Coordinates of C-alpha atoms in Angstrom, one line a residue:
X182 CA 0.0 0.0 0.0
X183 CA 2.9 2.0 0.9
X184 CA 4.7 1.4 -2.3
X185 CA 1.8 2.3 -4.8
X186 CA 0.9 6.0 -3.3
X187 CA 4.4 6.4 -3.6
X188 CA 4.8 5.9 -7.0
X189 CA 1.2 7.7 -7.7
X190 CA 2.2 10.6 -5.4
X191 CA 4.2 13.2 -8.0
X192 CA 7.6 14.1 -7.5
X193 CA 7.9 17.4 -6.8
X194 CA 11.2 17.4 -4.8
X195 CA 13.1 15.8 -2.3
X196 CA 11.1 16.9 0.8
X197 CA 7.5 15.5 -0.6
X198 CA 9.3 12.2 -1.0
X199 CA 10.5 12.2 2.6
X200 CA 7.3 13.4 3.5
X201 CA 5.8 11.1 1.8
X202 CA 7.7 8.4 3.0
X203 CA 7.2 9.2 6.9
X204 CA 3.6 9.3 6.8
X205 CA 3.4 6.2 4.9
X206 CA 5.3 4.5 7.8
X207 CA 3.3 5.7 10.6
X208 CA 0.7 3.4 12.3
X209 CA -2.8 6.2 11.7
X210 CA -2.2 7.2 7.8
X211 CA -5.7 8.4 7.4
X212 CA -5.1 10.7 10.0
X213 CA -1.7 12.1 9.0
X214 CA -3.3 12.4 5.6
X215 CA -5.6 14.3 6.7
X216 CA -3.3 16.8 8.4
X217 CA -0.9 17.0 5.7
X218 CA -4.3 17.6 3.4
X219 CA -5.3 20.7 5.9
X220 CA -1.8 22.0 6.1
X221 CA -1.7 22.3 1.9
X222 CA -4.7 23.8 1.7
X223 CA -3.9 26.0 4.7
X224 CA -0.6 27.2 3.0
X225 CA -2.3 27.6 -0.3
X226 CA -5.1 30.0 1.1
X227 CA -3.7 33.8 1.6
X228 CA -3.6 35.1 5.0
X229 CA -5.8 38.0 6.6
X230 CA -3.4 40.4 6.1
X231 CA -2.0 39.6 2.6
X232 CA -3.6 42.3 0.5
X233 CA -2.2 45.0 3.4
X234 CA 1.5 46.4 2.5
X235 CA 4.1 45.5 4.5
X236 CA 6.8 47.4 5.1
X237 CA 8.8 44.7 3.8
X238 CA 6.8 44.5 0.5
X239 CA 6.4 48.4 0.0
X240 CA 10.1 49.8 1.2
X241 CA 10.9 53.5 2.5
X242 CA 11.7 55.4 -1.0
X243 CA 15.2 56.3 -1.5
X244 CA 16.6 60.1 -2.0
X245 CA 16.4 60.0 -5.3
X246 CA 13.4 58.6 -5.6
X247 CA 12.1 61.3 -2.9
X248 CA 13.3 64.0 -5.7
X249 CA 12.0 62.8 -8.2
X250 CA 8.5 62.9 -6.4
X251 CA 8.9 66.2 -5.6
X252 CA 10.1 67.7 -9.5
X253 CA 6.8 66.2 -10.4
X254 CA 5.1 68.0 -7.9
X255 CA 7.2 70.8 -8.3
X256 CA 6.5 70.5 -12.0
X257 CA 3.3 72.9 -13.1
X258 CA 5.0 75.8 -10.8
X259 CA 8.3 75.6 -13.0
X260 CA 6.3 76.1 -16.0
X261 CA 4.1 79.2 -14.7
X262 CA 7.8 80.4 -14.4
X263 CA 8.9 79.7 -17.6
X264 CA 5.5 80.5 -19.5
X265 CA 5.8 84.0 -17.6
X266 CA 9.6 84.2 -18.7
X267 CA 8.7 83.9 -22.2
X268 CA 5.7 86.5 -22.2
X269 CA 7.9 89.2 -20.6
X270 CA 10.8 88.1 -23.5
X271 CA 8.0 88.6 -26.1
X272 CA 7.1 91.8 -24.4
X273 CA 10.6 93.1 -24.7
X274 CA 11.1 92.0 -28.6
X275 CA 7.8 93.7 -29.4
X276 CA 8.8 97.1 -27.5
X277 CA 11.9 96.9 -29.2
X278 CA 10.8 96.1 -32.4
X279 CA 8.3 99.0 -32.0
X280 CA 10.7 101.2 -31.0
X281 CA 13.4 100.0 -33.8
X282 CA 10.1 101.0 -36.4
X283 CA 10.0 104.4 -34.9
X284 CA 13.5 105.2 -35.1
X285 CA 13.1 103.6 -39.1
X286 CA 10.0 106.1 -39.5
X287 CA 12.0 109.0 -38.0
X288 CA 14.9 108.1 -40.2
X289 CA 13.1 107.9 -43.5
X290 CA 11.2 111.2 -42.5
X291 CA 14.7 112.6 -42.2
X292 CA 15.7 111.8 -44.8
X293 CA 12.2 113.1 -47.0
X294 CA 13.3 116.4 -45.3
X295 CA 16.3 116.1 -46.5
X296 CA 15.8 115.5 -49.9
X297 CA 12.9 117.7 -49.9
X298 CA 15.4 121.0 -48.7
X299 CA 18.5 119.9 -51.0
X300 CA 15.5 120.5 -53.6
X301 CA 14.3 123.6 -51.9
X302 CA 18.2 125.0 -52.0
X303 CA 19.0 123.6 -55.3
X304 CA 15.9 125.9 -56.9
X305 CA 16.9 129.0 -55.1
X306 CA 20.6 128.6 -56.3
X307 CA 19.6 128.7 -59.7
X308 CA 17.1 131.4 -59.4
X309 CA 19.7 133.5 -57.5
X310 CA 22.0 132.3 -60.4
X311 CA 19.7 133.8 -62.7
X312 CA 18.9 136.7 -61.1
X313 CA 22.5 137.8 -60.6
X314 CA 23.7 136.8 -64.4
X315 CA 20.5 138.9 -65.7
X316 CA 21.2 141.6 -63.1
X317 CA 25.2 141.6 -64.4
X318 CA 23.9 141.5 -67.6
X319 CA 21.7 144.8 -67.3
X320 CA 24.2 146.4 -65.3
X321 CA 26.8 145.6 -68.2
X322 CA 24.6 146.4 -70.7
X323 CA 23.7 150.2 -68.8
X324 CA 27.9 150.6 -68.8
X325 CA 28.0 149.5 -72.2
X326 CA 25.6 151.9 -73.3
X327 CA 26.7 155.0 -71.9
X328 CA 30.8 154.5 -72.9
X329 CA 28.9 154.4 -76.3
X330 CA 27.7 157.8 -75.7
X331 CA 31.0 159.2 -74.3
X332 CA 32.6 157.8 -77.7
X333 CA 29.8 159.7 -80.0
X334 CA 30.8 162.7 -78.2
X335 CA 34.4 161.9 -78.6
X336 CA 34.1 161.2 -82.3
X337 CA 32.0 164.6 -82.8
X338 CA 35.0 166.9 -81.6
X339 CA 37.3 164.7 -83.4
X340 CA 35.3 165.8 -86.2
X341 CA 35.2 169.1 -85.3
X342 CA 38.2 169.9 -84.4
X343 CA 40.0 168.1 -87.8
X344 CA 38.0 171.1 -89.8
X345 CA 38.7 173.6 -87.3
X346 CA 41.3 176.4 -87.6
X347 CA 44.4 176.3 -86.3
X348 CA 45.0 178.5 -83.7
X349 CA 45.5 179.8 -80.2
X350 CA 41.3 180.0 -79.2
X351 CA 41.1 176.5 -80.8
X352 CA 43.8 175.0 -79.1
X353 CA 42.9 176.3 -75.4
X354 CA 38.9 174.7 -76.4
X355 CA 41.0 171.9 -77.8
X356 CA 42.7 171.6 -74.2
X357 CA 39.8 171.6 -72.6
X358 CA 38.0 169.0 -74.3
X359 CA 40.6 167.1 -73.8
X360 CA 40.2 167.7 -70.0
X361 CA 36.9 166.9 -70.0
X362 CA 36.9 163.5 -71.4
X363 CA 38.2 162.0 -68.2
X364 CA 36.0 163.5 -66.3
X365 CA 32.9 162.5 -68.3
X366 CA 34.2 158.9 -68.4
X367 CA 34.2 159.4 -64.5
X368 CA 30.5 160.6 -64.3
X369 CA 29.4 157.2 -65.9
X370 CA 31.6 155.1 -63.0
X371 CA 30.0 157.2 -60.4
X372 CA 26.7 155.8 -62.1
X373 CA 27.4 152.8 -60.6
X374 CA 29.1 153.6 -57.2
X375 CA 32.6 154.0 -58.9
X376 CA 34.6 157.4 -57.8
X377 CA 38.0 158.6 -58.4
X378 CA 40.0 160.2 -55.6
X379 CA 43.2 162.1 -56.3
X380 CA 45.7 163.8 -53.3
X381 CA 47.1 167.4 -53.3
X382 CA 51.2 168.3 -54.4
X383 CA 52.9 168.4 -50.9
X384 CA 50.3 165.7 -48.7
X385 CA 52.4 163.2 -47.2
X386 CA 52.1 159.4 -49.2
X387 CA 49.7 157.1 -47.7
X388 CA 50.4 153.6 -49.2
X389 CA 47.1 152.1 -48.1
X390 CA 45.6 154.5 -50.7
X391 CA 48.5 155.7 -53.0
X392 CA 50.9 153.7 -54.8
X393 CA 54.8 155.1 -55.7
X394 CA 55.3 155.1 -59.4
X395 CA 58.3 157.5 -59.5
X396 CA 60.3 158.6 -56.9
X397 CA 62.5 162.2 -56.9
X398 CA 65.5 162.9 -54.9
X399 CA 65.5 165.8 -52.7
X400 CA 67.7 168.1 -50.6
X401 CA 64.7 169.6 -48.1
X402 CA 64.0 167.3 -45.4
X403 CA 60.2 168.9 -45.4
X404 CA 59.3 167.2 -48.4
X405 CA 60.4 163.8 -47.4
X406 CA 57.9 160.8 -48.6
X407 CA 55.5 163.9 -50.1
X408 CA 53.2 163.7 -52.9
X409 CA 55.2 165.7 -55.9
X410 CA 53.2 165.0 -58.5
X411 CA 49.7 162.6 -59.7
X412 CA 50.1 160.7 -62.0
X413 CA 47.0 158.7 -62.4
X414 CA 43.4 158.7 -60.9
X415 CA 42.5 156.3 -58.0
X416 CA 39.2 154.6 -57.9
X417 CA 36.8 153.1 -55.2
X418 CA 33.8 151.7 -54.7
X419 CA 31.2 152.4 -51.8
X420 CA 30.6 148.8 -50.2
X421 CA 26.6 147.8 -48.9
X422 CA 26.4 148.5 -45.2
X423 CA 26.2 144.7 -43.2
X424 CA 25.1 144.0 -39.7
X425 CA 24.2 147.4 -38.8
X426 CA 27.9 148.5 -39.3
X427 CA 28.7 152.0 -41.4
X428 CA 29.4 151.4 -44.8
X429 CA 33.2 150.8 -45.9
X430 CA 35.4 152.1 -49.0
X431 CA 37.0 149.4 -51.7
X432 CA 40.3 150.7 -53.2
X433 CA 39.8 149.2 -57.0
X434 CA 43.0 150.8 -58.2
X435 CA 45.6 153.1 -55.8
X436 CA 46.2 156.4 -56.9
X437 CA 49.4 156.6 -58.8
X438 CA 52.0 159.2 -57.8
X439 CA 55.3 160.7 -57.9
X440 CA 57.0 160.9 -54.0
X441 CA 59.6 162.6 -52.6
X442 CA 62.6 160.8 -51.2
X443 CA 65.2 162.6 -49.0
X444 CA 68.8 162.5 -50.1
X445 CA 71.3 163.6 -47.2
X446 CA 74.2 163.9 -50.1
X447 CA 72.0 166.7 -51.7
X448 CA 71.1 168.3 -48.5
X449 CA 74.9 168.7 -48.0
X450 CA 75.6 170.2 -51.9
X451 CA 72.4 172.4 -51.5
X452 CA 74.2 174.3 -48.2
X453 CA 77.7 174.0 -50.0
X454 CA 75.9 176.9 -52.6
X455 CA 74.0 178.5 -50.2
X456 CA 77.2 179.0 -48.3
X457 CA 79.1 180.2 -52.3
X458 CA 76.6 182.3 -52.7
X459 CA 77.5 185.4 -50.7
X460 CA 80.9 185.1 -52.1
X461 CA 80.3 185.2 -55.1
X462 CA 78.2 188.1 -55.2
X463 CA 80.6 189.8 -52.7
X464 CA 83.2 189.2 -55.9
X465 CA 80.3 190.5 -57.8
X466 CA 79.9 193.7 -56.6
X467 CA 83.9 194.3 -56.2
X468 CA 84.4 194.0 -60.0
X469 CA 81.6 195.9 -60.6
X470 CA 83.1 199.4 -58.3
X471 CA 86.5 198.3 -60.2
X472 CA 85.0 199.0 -63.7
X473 CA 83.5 202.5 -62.6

């Protein structure tokens, strides 16, 4: 009986056989049976407690595991941070964008105005170009037109004077004709704000206003760096009064003249014959009592 549950009995390891083999060799089988039966079915039922986590089955968590459970919790307050982050970024790239448009709008005004006054300045150039080559060219004309007249005038004594007699009334009129040119051709400068100025014989030489042509040597002291003679006209022009200041004088041309220029060696020779002098008529008057 023994034998046969022994080979029915399944092998499932060495401690069922010795099992096995210990309760077949007791006197009350039935009843060990029975036992073994209750203790299987015992083992094979869960306890009370074995849906309840022990702390066995359901270990503390570890520090890493502890951090990760609290980035996850931490989780949706890190994105309100970076969500506000990246509106206050936007923010700043639209402000500066805006801004960067504004200075591009200023800019491109700018240079509208620009553009607009270079065209502005360009057109009154070239009126005031125009204006001053027609005004030149009246002026010119007006200058042209009155030397014409002087030369009619000239021509007609020319004429006049060619047929005339020759003689002492014709030459003083001649004379003064002849003086009178210059002093026509003057009138028409003065026309146009053009006068002649002349100095006196004996003024001392201002070189500002005169210029030296000729110099002449001279004994007298007195008449050292002195007008001695004019030689040509000078001429000036009245400039326009600026900036509430009083109008000034242009030389055009210095008057031309002939200065005096002291010469010691002459100064000498000329009190070498003053000093003869009463000598000589001394021996003068002596050979004049001899002859009586």
């Amino acid at each position: 009986m023994a034998e046969e549950e022994k080979n029915e009995a399944p092998a499932e390891s060495g401690n069922t056989v010795a099992d096995n083999t210990a309760i077949a060799a007791s006197p009350d089988t039935e009843t060990v049976q029975a036992e073994v039966k209750a203790e299987g079915e015992s083992d094979s039922m869960p306890s009370p407690s074995a849906g309840a986590a022990t702390p066995m089955d359901n270990p503390a968590p570890s520090d890493d595991e502890g951090e990760k459970v609290q980035t996850s919790e931490s989780g949706p307050k890190n994105d309100d941070k970076c969500l506000q982050m990246k509106l206050l970024l936007d923010s700043a790239v639209l402000q500066i964008l805006s801004a960067f448009k504004g200075l591009q709008e200023s800019f491109d005004g700018k240079l509208r105005y620009d553009a607009k006054k270079d065209a502005i300045i360009d057109r009154q150039f070239q009126e005031l170009s125009q204006f001053k080559s027609g005004l030149v060219e009246k002026v010119t004309m007006q200058i042209i037109n009155d030397l014409i007249g002087e030369i009619d005038s000239a021509q007609k004594l020319v004429k006049f004077y060619e047929g005339a007699e020759c003689n002492e009334t014709n030459f003083k009129k001649l004379q003064k004709v002849l003086r009178d040119i210059p002093a026509s051709l003057c009138d028409v400068l003065e026309k146009y704000g053009v006068t002649s100025y002349s100095s006196a014989v004996g003024t001392p030489f201002n070189a500002k206003r005169q210029r030296a042509l000729k110099t002449t040597e001279t004994g007298d002291v007195a008449k050292d760096k002195t007008v001695r003679e004019l030689l040509r006209l000078g001429f000036e022009q009245e400039l326009d009064a600026k900036d509430g200041q009083p109008a000034k004088m242009k030389i055009l041309r210095s008057e031309m003249v002939d200065v005096f220029v002291f010469n010691p060696a002459l100064a000498e020779a000329t009190d070498a014959v003053i000093q003869q002098k009463p000598q000589t008529e001394s021996v003068v008057d002596a050979s004049a009592s001899k002859a009586e």
